[in-house]
mmCIF file of C-alpha atoms in Angstrom:
data_model
loop_
_atom_site.group_PDB
_atom_site.id
_atom_site.type_symbol
_atom_site.label_atom_id
_atom_site.label_comp_id
_atom_site.label_asym_id
_atom_site.label_seq_id
_atom_site.Cartn_x
_atom_site.Cartn_y
_atom_site.Cartn_z
ATOM 1 C CA MET A 30 -5.149 -8.426 -5.629
ATOM 2 C CA ALA A 31 -6.982 -5.762 -7.754
ATOM 3 C CA SER A 32 -10.600 -5.658 -9.049
ATOM 4 C CA GLN A 33 -11.073 -4.073 -12.437
ATOM 5 C CA SER A 34 -14.402 -1.812 -13.532
ATOM 6 C CA GLY A 35 -14.969 -3.585 -16.880
ATOM 7 C CA ILE A 36 -14.420 -0.155 -18.429
ATOM 8 C CA VAL A 37 -12.369 -0.324 -21.983
ATOM 9 C CA CYS A 38 -10.952 1.851 -24.612
ATOM 10 C CA SER A 39 -13.512 3.139 -27.338
ATOM 11 C CA GLU A 40 -12.817 2.248 -30.770
ATOM 12 C CA GLU A 41 -11.941 5.963 -31.821
ATOM 13 C CA LEU A 42 -9.097 5.873 -29.017
ATOM 14 C CA LYS A 43 -8.049 2.368 -30.214
ATOM 15 C CA THR A 44 -7.469 3.860 -33.601
ATOM 16 C CA PHE A 45 -5.484 6.700 -32.306
ATOM 17 C CA PHE A 46 -3.159 4.581 -30.417
ATOM 18 C CA GLY A 47 -2.291 2.918 -33.398
ATOM 19 C CA SER A 48 -1.117 6.056 -34.974
ATOM 20 C CA CYS A 49 0.709 7.948 -32.041
ATOM 21 C CA ARG A 50 3.798 5.655 -31.880
ATOM 22 C CA ASP A 51 6.087 7.259 -34.486
ATOM 23 C CA GLY A 52 6.854 10.466 -32.257
ATOM 24 C CA ASN A 53 4.243 12.771 -33.656
ATOM 25 C CA ILE A 54 2.450 13.229 -30.266
ATOM 26 C CA ARG A 55 3.921 14.135 -26.941
ATOM 27 C CA MET A 56 0.839 14.122 -24.906
ATOM 28 C CA ILE A 57 -2.497 12.348 -24.664
ATOM 29 C CA LYS A 58 -5.131 13.011 -22.404
ATOM 30 C CA VAL A 59 -7.780 10.046 -21.591
ATOM 31 C CA SER A 60 -11.089 10.310 -19.714
ATOM 32 C CA ILE A 61 -14.044 8.370 -18.661
ATOM 33 C CA SER A 62 -16.998 9.089 -20.410
ATOM 34 C CA ASP A 63 -20.334 9.946 -18.506
ATOM 35 C CA SER A 64 -22.682 7.798 -20.664
ATOM 36 C CA THR A 65 -24.584 4.918 -19.556
ATOM 37 C CA ASN A 66 -21.916 2.396 -20.639
ATOM 38 C CA PRO A 67 -18.734 4.370 -19.706
ATOM 39 C CA VAL A 68 -15.578 4.018 -22.119
ATOM 40 C CA LEU A 69 -12.302 5.384 -22.142
ATOM 41 C CA ILE A 70 -12.133 8.096 -24.362
ATOM 42 C CA LEU A 71 -9.623 10.441 -25.959
ATOM 43 C CA ASP A 72 -9.789 13.968 -24.362
ATOM 44 C CA THR A 73 -7.080 15.835 -25.658
ATOM 45 C CA HIS A 74 -3.581 15.382 -27.551
ATOM 46 C CA LEU A 75 -0.616 17.792 -28.014
ATOM 47 C CA GLU A 76 2.354 17.483 -30.416
ATOM 48 C CA PRO A 77 5.985 17.956 -29.134
ATOM 49 C CA VAL A 78 7.623 21.431 -29.304
ATOM 50 C CA SER A 79 10.836 20.820 -27.632
ATOM 51 C CA SER A 80 12.624 18.235 -25.377
ATOM 52 C CA TRP A 81 10.336 16.167 -23.155
ATOM 53 C CA GLU A 82 11.591 18.045 -20.014
ATOM 54 C CA ASP A 83 10.894 21.337 -21.781
ATOM 55 C CA ASP A 84 7.447 20.578 -23.207
ATOM 56 C CA TRP A 85 6.250 18.950 -19.299
ATOM 57 C CA ASP A 86 5.434 22.213 -17.671
ATOM 58 C CA GLN A 87 4.045 23.797 -20.849
ATOM 59 C CA MET A 88 1.587 20.872 -21.630
ATOM 60 C CA VAL A 89 0.675 18.825 -18.652
ATOM 61 C CA PRO A 90 -0.648 21.045 -15.662
ATOM 62 C CA PRO A 91 -2.733 23.236 -18.027
ATOM 63 C CA GLN A 92 -4.668 20.219 -19.156
ATOM 64 C CA LEU A 93 -5.740 18.972 -15.497
ATOM 65 C CA ASP A 94 -8.993 19.761 -14.235
ATOM 66 C CA PRO A 95 -8.559 20.405 -10.315
ATOM 67 C CA ASP A 96 -11.699 18.291 -9.393
ATOM 68 C CA GLN A 97 -11.756 15.761 -12.238
ATOM 69 C CA PRO A 98 -9.411 12.717 -12.380
ATOM 70 C CA ALA A 99 -7.664 11.905 -15.885
ATOM 71 C CA PHE A 100 -5.096 9.440 -17.055
ATOM 72 C CA ILE A 101 -2.202 11.296 -19.232
ATOM 73 C CA LEU A 102 0.233 9.425 -21.482
ATOM 74 C CA TYR A 103 3.642 11.590 -21.823
ATOM 75 C CA ARG A 104 5.964 10.682 -24.355
ATOM 76 C CA LEU A 105 9.921 10.555 -23.525
ATOM 77 C CA ASP A 106 12.547 11.056 -25.946
ATOM 78 C CA GLU A 107 13.766 7.682 -25.048
ATOM 79 C CA LYS A 108 13.357 4.633 -26.924
ATOM 80 C CA ASP A 109 13.165 1.014 -26.223
ATOM 81 C CA SER A 110 15.264 -1.850 -27.841
ATOM 82 C CA SER A 111 12.703 -2.347 -30.583
ATOM 83 C CA GLU A 112 12.988 1.270 -31.360
ATOM 84 C CA GLY A 113 9.723 2.447 -29.958
ATOM 85 C CA PHE A 114 9.255 5.333 -28.104
ATOM 86 C CA LEU A 115 8.739 5.028 -24.189
ATOM 87 C CA TRP A 116 5.738 6.706 -22.226
ATOM 88 C CA ILE A 117 5.088 7.813 -18.685
ATOM 89 C CA LEU A 118 1.426 7.044 -17.343
ATOM 90 C CA LEU A 119 0.323 9.978 -15.086
ATOM 91 C CA SER A 120 -2.684 9.138 -12.985
ATOM 92 C CA TRP A 121 -4.239 12.252 -11.700
ATOM 93 C CA SER A 122 -6.694 11.840 -8.854
ATOM 94 C CA PRO A 123 -7.283 15.159 -6.972
ATOM 95 C CA ASP A 124 -8.301 15.138 -3.359
ATOM 96 C CA HIS A 125 -11.403 17.107 -3.848
ATOM 97 C CA ALA A 126 -12.533 14.477 -6.429
ATOM 98 C CA HIS A 127 -15.822 12.519 -5.809
ATOM 99 C CA THR A 128 -14.863 9.368 -4.081
ATOM 100 C CA ARG A 129 -16.730 7.077 -6.621
ATOM 101 C CA GLN A 130 -14.801 8.705 -9.589
ATOM 102 C CA LYS A 131 -11.431 8.052 -7.692
ATOM 103 C CA MET A 132 -12.354 4.380 -7.166
ATOM 104 C CA LEU A 133 -13.672 4.197 -10.864
ATOM 105 C CA TYR A 134 -10.139 5.463 -12.425
ATOM 106 C CA ALA A 135 -8.198 3.456 -10.013
ATOM 107 C CA SER A 136 -9.979 -0.025 -11.130
ATOM 108 C CA THR A 137 -9.824 0.933 -14.925
ATOM 109 C CA LYS A 138 -6.160 2.121 -14.719
ATOM 110 C CA ALA A 139 -4.759 -1.978 -15.070
ATOM 111 C CA THR A 140 -7.134 -2.395 -18.288
ATOM 112 C CA PHE A 141 -6.093 1.158 -19.768
ATOM 113 C CA LYS A 142 -2.504 0.158 -19.417
ATOM 114 C CA LYS A 143 -2.809 -3.285 -21.137
ATOM 115 C CA GLU A 144 -4.700 -1.743 -24.052
ATOM 116 C CA PHE A 145 -2.119 0.829 -24.584
ATOM 117 C CA GLY A 146 0.707 -1.415 -24.402
ATOM 118 C CA ALA A 147 2.258 -2.066 -20.880
ATOM 119 C CA GLY A 148 5.551 -2.674 -22.261
ATOM 120 C CA GLN A 149 5.914 0.917 -23.659
ATOM 121 C CA ILE A 150 5.317 2.410 -20.275
ATOM 122 C CA LYS A 151 8.493 2.984 -18.513
ATOM 123 C CA ASP A 152 7.357 4.792 -15.470
ATOM 124 C CA ASP A 153 3.954 5.117 -13.577
ATOM 125 C CA TYR A 154 3.408 8.403 -11.578
ATOM 126 C CA TYR A 155 0.453 8.968 -9.553
ATOM 127 C CA PHE A 156 -0.354 12.358 -7.809
ATOM 128 C CA ASN A 157 -3.076 14.236 -6.170
ATOM 129 C CA LEU A 158 -1.835 17.648 -5.618
ATOM 130 C CA MET A 159 -1.128 20.478 -8.059
ATOM 131 C CA GLU A 160 2.576 21.145 -6.799
ATOM 132 C CA GLU A 161 3.262 17.475 -7.734
ATOM 133 C CA ILE A 162 2.163 17.838 -11.259
ATOM 134 C CA THR A 163 5.376 20.003 -12.382
ATOM 135 C CA LEU A 164 8.496 18.565 -13.908
ATOM 136 C CA ALA A 165 10.080 19.196 -10.319
ATOM 137 C CA GLY A 166 7.286 17.336 -8.885
ATOM 138 C CA TYR A 167 7.904 14.098 -11.028
ATOM 139 C CA LYS A 168 11.677 14.095 -10.349
ATOM 140 C CA ARG A 169 11.173 14.297 -6.717
ATOM 141 C CA HIS A 170 8.903 11.001 -7.304
ATOM 142 C CA LEU A 171 12.091 9.542 -9.064
ATOM 143 C CA ALA A 172 14.274 10.494 -6.208
ATOM 144 C CA VAL A 173 11.785 8.832 -3.684
ATOM 145 C CA GLU A 174 11.617 5.844 -5.796
ATOM 146 C CA ALA A 175 15.432 5.341 -5.951
ATOM 147 C CA ALA A 176 15.719 5.562 -2.189
ATOM 148 C CA PRO A 177 15.791 2.573 0.101
ATOM 149 C CA GLY A 178 12.525 1.903 1.874
ATOM 150 C CA PRO A 179 12.528 2.020 5.650
ATOM 151 C CA LEU A 180 11.612 -0.664 8.019
ATOM 152 C CA SER A 181 8.789 0.172 10.512
ATOM 153 C CA ARG A 182 9.234 -0.346 14.189
ATOM 154 C CA GLN A 183 7.454 -3.902 13.989
ATOM 155 C CA GLU A 184 9.239 -4.816 11.076
ATOM 156 C CA GLU A 185 12.490 -4.202 12.853
ATOM 157 C CA GLU A 186 11.450 -6.165 15.829
ATOM 158 C CA MET A 187 10.460 -9.090 13.682
ATOM 159 C CA LYS A 188 13.552 -9.185 11.778
ATOM 160 C CA GLU A 189 15.374 -9.475 15.102
ATOM 161 C CA ILE A 190 13.112 -12.301 16.388
ATOM 162 C CA LYS A 191 13.425 -14.492 13.181
ATOM 163 C CA GLU A 192 17.387 -13.921 13.219
ATOM 164 C CA SER A 193 17.351 -15.296 16.756
ATOM 165 C CA GLU A 194 14.626 -17.777 17.078
ATOM 166 C CA SER A 195 14.935 -21.372 16.023
ATOM 167 C CA ARG A 196 11.639 -22.551 14.082
ATOM 168 C CA VAL A 197 9.938 -26.214 14.125
ATOM 169 C CA GLU A 198 7.820 -27.510 11.279
ATOM 170 C CA ILE A 199 4.100 -26.897 11.879
ATOM 171 C CA SER A 200 1.010 -28.383 10.484
ATOM 172 C CA VAL A 201 -2.604 -27.866 11.214
ATOM 173 C CA ASP A 202 -3.120 -31.168 12.951
ATOM 174 C CA THR A 203 0.126 -31.157 15.308
ATOM 175 C CA LYS A 204 1.042 -29.720 18.707
ATOM 176 C CA HIS A 205 4.654 -28.375 19.257
ATOM 177 C CA ASN A 206 5.981 -26.468 22.428
ATOM 178 C CA THR A 207 9.379 -25.186 22.176
ATOM 179 C CA LEU A 208 11.444 -22.159 23.792
ATOM 180 C CA SER A 209 10.403 -20.152 20.611
ATOM 181 C CA ALA A 210 7.232 -21.121 19.379
ATOM 182 C CA LEU A 211 4.053 -22.669 20.442
ATOM 183 C CA ALA A 212 1.448 -24.149 17.985
ATOM 184 C CA PHE A 213 -2.118 -25.446 18.503
ATOM 185 C CA PRO A 214 -4.080 -27.573 16.236
ATOM 186 C CA PHE A 215 -6.939 -25.566 13.918
ATOM 187 C CA LYS A 216 -10.301 -27.039 14.284
ATOM 188 C CA SER A 217 -12.109 -27.876 10.987
ATOM 189 C CA GLU A 218 -14.503 -24.955 11.326
ATOM 190 C CA ALA A 219 -11.527 -22.503 11.478
ATOM 191 C CA LEU A 220 -9.561 -23.891 8.554
ATOM 192 C CA ALA A 221 -12.774 -23.800 6.470
ATOM 193 C CA ALA A 222 -13.599 -20.292 7.371
ATOM 194 C CA VAL A 223 -9.790 -19.311 6.518
ATOM 195 C CA SER A 224 -10.126 -21.100 3.232
ATOM 196 C CA SER A 225 -13.353 -19.365 2.457
ATOM 197 C CA TYR A 226 -11.532 -16.061 3.168
ATOM 198 C CA GLY A 227 -8.755 -17.080 0.648
ATOM 199 C CA ALA A 228 -11.143 -18.016 -2.050
ATOM 200 C CA GLY A 229 -13.013 -14.588 -1.693
ATOM 201 C CA VAL A 230 -16.032 -15.598 -0.212
ATOM 202 C CA CYS A 231 -15.847 -13.232 2.930
ATOM 203 C CA ASP A 232 -13.278 -10.321 3.981
ATOM 204 C CA TYR A 233 -12.888 -10.954 7.513
ATOM 205 C CA VAL A 234 -12.166 -13.904 9.798
ATOM 206 C CA GLN A 235 -11.595 -13.846 13.534
ATOM 207 C CA LEU A 236 -9.839 -16.871 15.439
ATOM 208 C CA ALA A 237 -9.406 -17.626 19.129
ATOM 209 C CA ILE A 238 -7.466 -20.078 21.223
ATOM 210 C CA ASP A 239 -9.718 -22.249 23.199
ATOM 211 C CA THR A 240 -7.574 -22.507 26.346
ATOM 212 C CA ALA A 241 -9.056 -25.502 27.827
ATOM 213 C CA THR A 242 -8.713 -27.693 24.634
ATOM 214 C CA GLU A 243 -5.538 -25.768 23.304
ATOM 215 C CA GLU A 244 -7.091 -25.633 19.965
ATOM 216 C CA VAL A 245 -7.525 -22.604 17.325
ATOM 217 C CA VAL A 246 -11.103 -22.042 16.792
ATOM 218 C CA LEU A 247 -13.338 -19.909 14.642
ATOM 219 C CA ALA A 248 -14.819 -16.901 16.508
ATOM 220 C CA THR A 249 -16.505 -15.291 13.769
ATOM 221 C CA SER A 250 -16.459 -14.663 9.798
ATOM 222 C CA GLY A 251 -18.223 -12.659 7.281
ATOM 223 C CA ALA A 252 -18.364 -9.354 5.378
ATOM 224 C CA CYS A 253 -16.433 -6.312 7.010
ATOM 225 C CA THR A 254 -15.572 -2.973 5.818
ATOM 226 C CA THR A 255 -12.689 -0.838 7.185
ATOM 227 C CA ASP A 256 -15.154 1.289 9.161
ATOM 228 C CA GLN A 257 -16.646 -1.817 10.827
ATOM 229 C CA LEU A 258 -13.488 -3.496 11.500
ATOM 230 C CA ALA A 259 -12.849 -1.677 15.079
ATOM 231 C CA ALA A 260 -16.198 -2.997 16.380
ATOM 232 C CA GLN A 261 -15.113 -6.409 15.673
ATOM 233 C CA VAL A 262 -12.173 -6.337 18.456
ATOM 234 C CA PRO A 263 -12.946 -7.601 21.645
ATOM 235 C CA GLU A 264 -11.996 -5.397 24.524
ATOM 236 C CA GLU A 265 -11.791 -8.322 27.263
ATOM 237 C CA SER A 266 -9.929 -11.175 25.332
ATOM 238 C CA ALA A 267 -6.865 -11.454 22.596
ATOM 239 C CA ARG A 268 -7.694 -12.622 19.275
ATOM 240 C CA TYR A 269 -6.081 -13.131 15.751
ATOM 241 C CA HIS A 270 -7.648 -11.438 12.637
ATOM 242 C CA LEU A 271 -7.618 -12.024 8.832
ATOM 243 C CA PHE A 272 -8.983 -8.684 7.054
ATOM 244 C CA ARG A 273 -8.964 -8.019 3.511
ATOM 245 C CA PHE A 274 -8.352 -4.350 3.426
ATOM 246 C CA LYS A 275 -9.893 -2.534 0.207
ATOM 247 C CA HIS A 276 -8.296 0.715 -0.603
ATOM 248 C CA THR A 277 -6.545 2.812 -3.246
ATOM 249 C CA HIS A 278 -2.769 3.702 -3.255
ATOM 250 C CA GLN A 279 -1.157 6.123 -5.852
ATOM 251 C CA GLY A 280 -4.272 5.645 -8.048
ATOM 252 C CA ASP A 281 -4.375 1.744 -8.112
ATOM 253 C CA TYR A 282 -7.412 -0.042 -6.421
ATOM 254 C CA LYS A 283 -6.070 -2.700 -3.947
ATOM 255 C CA GLU A 284 -7.233 -5.402 -1.817
ATOM 256 C CA SER A 285 -4.653 -6.649 0.907
ATOM 257 C CA ASP A 286 -4.513 -9.336 3.047
ATOM 258 C CA VAL A 287 -3.748 -7.832 6.679
ATOM 259 C CA PHE A 288 -3.177 -10.272 9.727
ATOM 260 C CA ILE A 289 -4.147 -8.309 12.921
ATOM 261 C CA TYR A 290 -2.900 -9.743 16.473
ATOM 262 C CA SER A 291 -5.151 -7.892 18.989
ATOM 263 C CA MET A 292 -4.028 -7.991 22.744
ATOM 264 C CA PRO A 293 -6.220 -5.532 25.431
ATOM 265 C CA GLY A 294 -3.150 -5.675 27.523
ATOM 266 C CA TYR A 295 -3.027 -6.663 31.216
ATOM 267 C CA SER A 296 -6.742 -7.142 31.823
ATOM 268 C CA VAL A 297 -6.228 -10.543 29.954
ATOM 269 C CA PRO A 298 -4.915 -13.444 32.295
ATOM 270 C CA ILE A 299 -1.303 -13.948 31.778
ATOM 271 C CA LYS A 300 -1.758 -17.704 30.730
ATOM 272 C CA GLU A 301 -4.030 -16.370 27.709
ATOM 273 C CA ARG A 302 -1.493 -13.702 27.163
ATOM 274 C CA MET A 303 1.219 -16.403 26.811
ATOM 275 C CA MET A 304 -0.773 -18.597 24.766
ATOM 276 C CA TYR A 305 -1.527 -16.156 22.155
ATOM 277 C CA SER A 306 1.891 -14.354 22.088
ATOM 278 C CA SER A 307 3.543 -17.824 21.472
ATOM 279 C CA CYS A 308 1.397 -19.185 18.975
ATOM 280 C CA ARG A 309 0.909 -16.202 16.924
ATOM 281 C CA ASN A 310 3.855 -17.400 14.488
ATOM 282 C CA ALA A 311 2.453 -20.957 14.166
ATOM 283 C CA VAL A 312 -0.850 -19.365 13.122
ATOM 284 C CA VAL A 313 0.615 -17.212 10.184
ATOM 285 C CA ASP A 314 2.672 -19.829 8.757
ATOM 286 C CA VAL A 315 -0.482 -22.222 8.464
ATOM 287 C CA ILE A 316 -2.461 -19.318 6.842
ATOM 288 C CA GLU A 317 0.699 -18.498 4.595
ATOM 289 C CA LYS A 318 2.413 -21.793 4.043
ATOM 290 C CA THR A 319 -0.390 -24.467 4.420
ATOM 291 C CA LEU A 320 -3.387 -22.566 3.002
ATOM 292 C CA ASN A 321 -1.182 -20.306 0.648
ATOM 293 C CA ILE A 322 -2.682 -16.912 1.657
ATOM 294 C CA PRO A 323 0.237 -14.605 1.141
ATOM 295 C CA LEU A 324 -0.011 -11.795 4.099
ATOM 296 C CA GLU A 325 0.979 -8.254 2.958
ATOM 297 C CA LYS A 326 1.118 -6.987 6.625
ATOM 298 C CA LYS A 327 1.164 -8.370 10.032
ATOM 299 C CA VAL A 328 0.181 -6.038 12.648
ATOM 300 C CA GLU A 329 -0.406 -5.954 16.627
ATOM 301 C CA VAL A 330 -2.886 -3.360 18.302
ATOM 302 C CA ASP A 331 -4.001 -2.899 21.713
ATOM 303 C CA SER A 332 -7.685 -1.838 20.668
ATOM 304 C CA GLY A 333 -9.807 -1.869 17.880
ATOM 305 C CA SER A 334 -9.946 2.285 17.785
ATOM 306 C CA GLU A 335 -6.284 1.859 16.384
ATOM 307 C CA LEU A 336 -7.480 0.121 13.374
ATOM 308 C CA THR A 337 -8.451 2.952 11.054
ATOM 309 C CA GLU A 338 -8.073 3.768 7.311
ATOM 310 C CA GLU A 339 -5.075 6.023 8.013
ATOM 311 C CA TYR A 340 -3.395 3.388 10.333
ATOM 312 C CA LEU A 341 -3.394 0.619 7.801
ATOM 313 C CA GLN A 342 -2.631 2.861 4.924
ATOM 314 C CA GLY A 343 0.542 4.112 6.887
ATOM 315 C CA GLU A 344 1.401 0.419 7.696
ATOM 316 C CA LEU A 345 0.939 -0.903 4.043
ATOM 317 C CA HIS A 346 2.523 2.132 2.573
ATOM 318 C CA PRO A 347 4.922 3.870 4.831
ATOM 319 C CA VAL A 348 5.892 7.366 3.684
ATOM 320 C CA ILE A 349 9.509 7.730 2.528
ATOM 321 C CA SER A 350 11.445 11.109 3.950
ATOM 322 C CA LEU A 351 14.537 12.125 2.055
ATOM 323 C CA ASN A 352 15.039 14.833 4.683
ATOM 324 C CA ARG A 353 17.077 12.867 6.973
ATOM 325 C CA PRO A 354 17.996 15.105 10.134
ATOM 326 C CA LYS A 355 21.783 15.842 10.155
ATOM 327 C CA PHE A 356 23.847 15.012 13.566
ATOM 328 C CA SER A 357 24.319 18.024 15.484
ATOM 329 C CA LYS A 358 27.284 17.976 17.623
ATOM 330 C CA PRO A 359 26.172 18.604 21.392
ATOM 331 C CA PRO A 360 27.689 21.785 23.138
ATOM 332 C CA GLY A 361 30.436 21.016 25.424
ATOM 333 C CA PRO A 362 30.076 21.161 29.567
ATOM 334 C CA SER A 363 30.059 24.265 31.147
ATOM 335 C CA ARG A 364 33.104 25.437 32.992
ATOM 336 C CA GLY A 365 31.188 28.206 35.020
ATOM 337 C CA ASN A 366 32.074 31.728 35.324
ATOM 338 C CA LYS A 367 35.969 32.602 35.795
ATOM 339 C CA ARG A 368 36.815 33.410 39.019
ATOM 340 C CA ILE A 369 39.316 36.552 39.906
ATOM 341 C CA THR A 370 41.390 35.543 42.730
ATOM 342 C CA LYS A 371 43.082 38.457 44.665
ATOM 343 C CA ALA A 372 47.058 37.810 44.617
ATOM 344 C CA PRO A 373 48.538 37.881 48.573
ATOM 345 C CA ALA A 374 50.187 40.898 49.473
#
């Protein structure tokens, strides 16, 4: 889910796009104007000199401002089935740029791609460091994209659980109690709050289990930012949380639906711990299958202090490392120092 800024291409830029498809242009730099009604404008364009690889380091790095985001369209020498040239969209978003500028470019990117023609863009490369601008940096990006993504510890555990457990059909009005899962019915207020969340009315919903009536009830709901999220997590009781995490990743503005299961630890009574742990999968099923809200990530935390911007970014977008450590053979056991024995006379 992504929100767009409403910024579109200027008429001059649209006209230029119509004349740069025949191979006479290698690179196009596009910026957002500083006017009252900002639009995407043509900043720079360069003609090809050699192959796309040879031209890259001569053209791309010198055109970028270290403190100002920009879009670069870079033409490859490769063509598609309709004999049109393919392009790479480079999204430059330096770390030192103003946050508002970075968000503005991120929320305009989808519109920019659509107006240029997304079918002609072969690859989309986001970078925010100078060393990533080079051709070598782009080829490292291609190698990372081709590598299989790793599973986090929690995803590994969830995979093992799903392979071993037997699941039952769950609805919002029925109660099941099996060896593998426990499901309590949702109160109408809880269902209404989650439905409102799905419609975009609110960004946060907290659900609790009424241990006396064995029902899932609404604890609170409303607006909530990432900075405010930690304060929402109770320190003395378990809870389920549904949070819309608004952030940018690789130059794109994203809104990710995250399910959070908070369990403070052994300060919570045993019965409550068992209920929340056993009912968690059923609550997720109601959210995803009954109310049709796809969850991009499910996490478990001990306290609200864990729920930082960095933590959520790491869970949603884990870093892929190509430098896997090689196995080194351990040294053999020591036999001690050699002893010299005196031969008998």
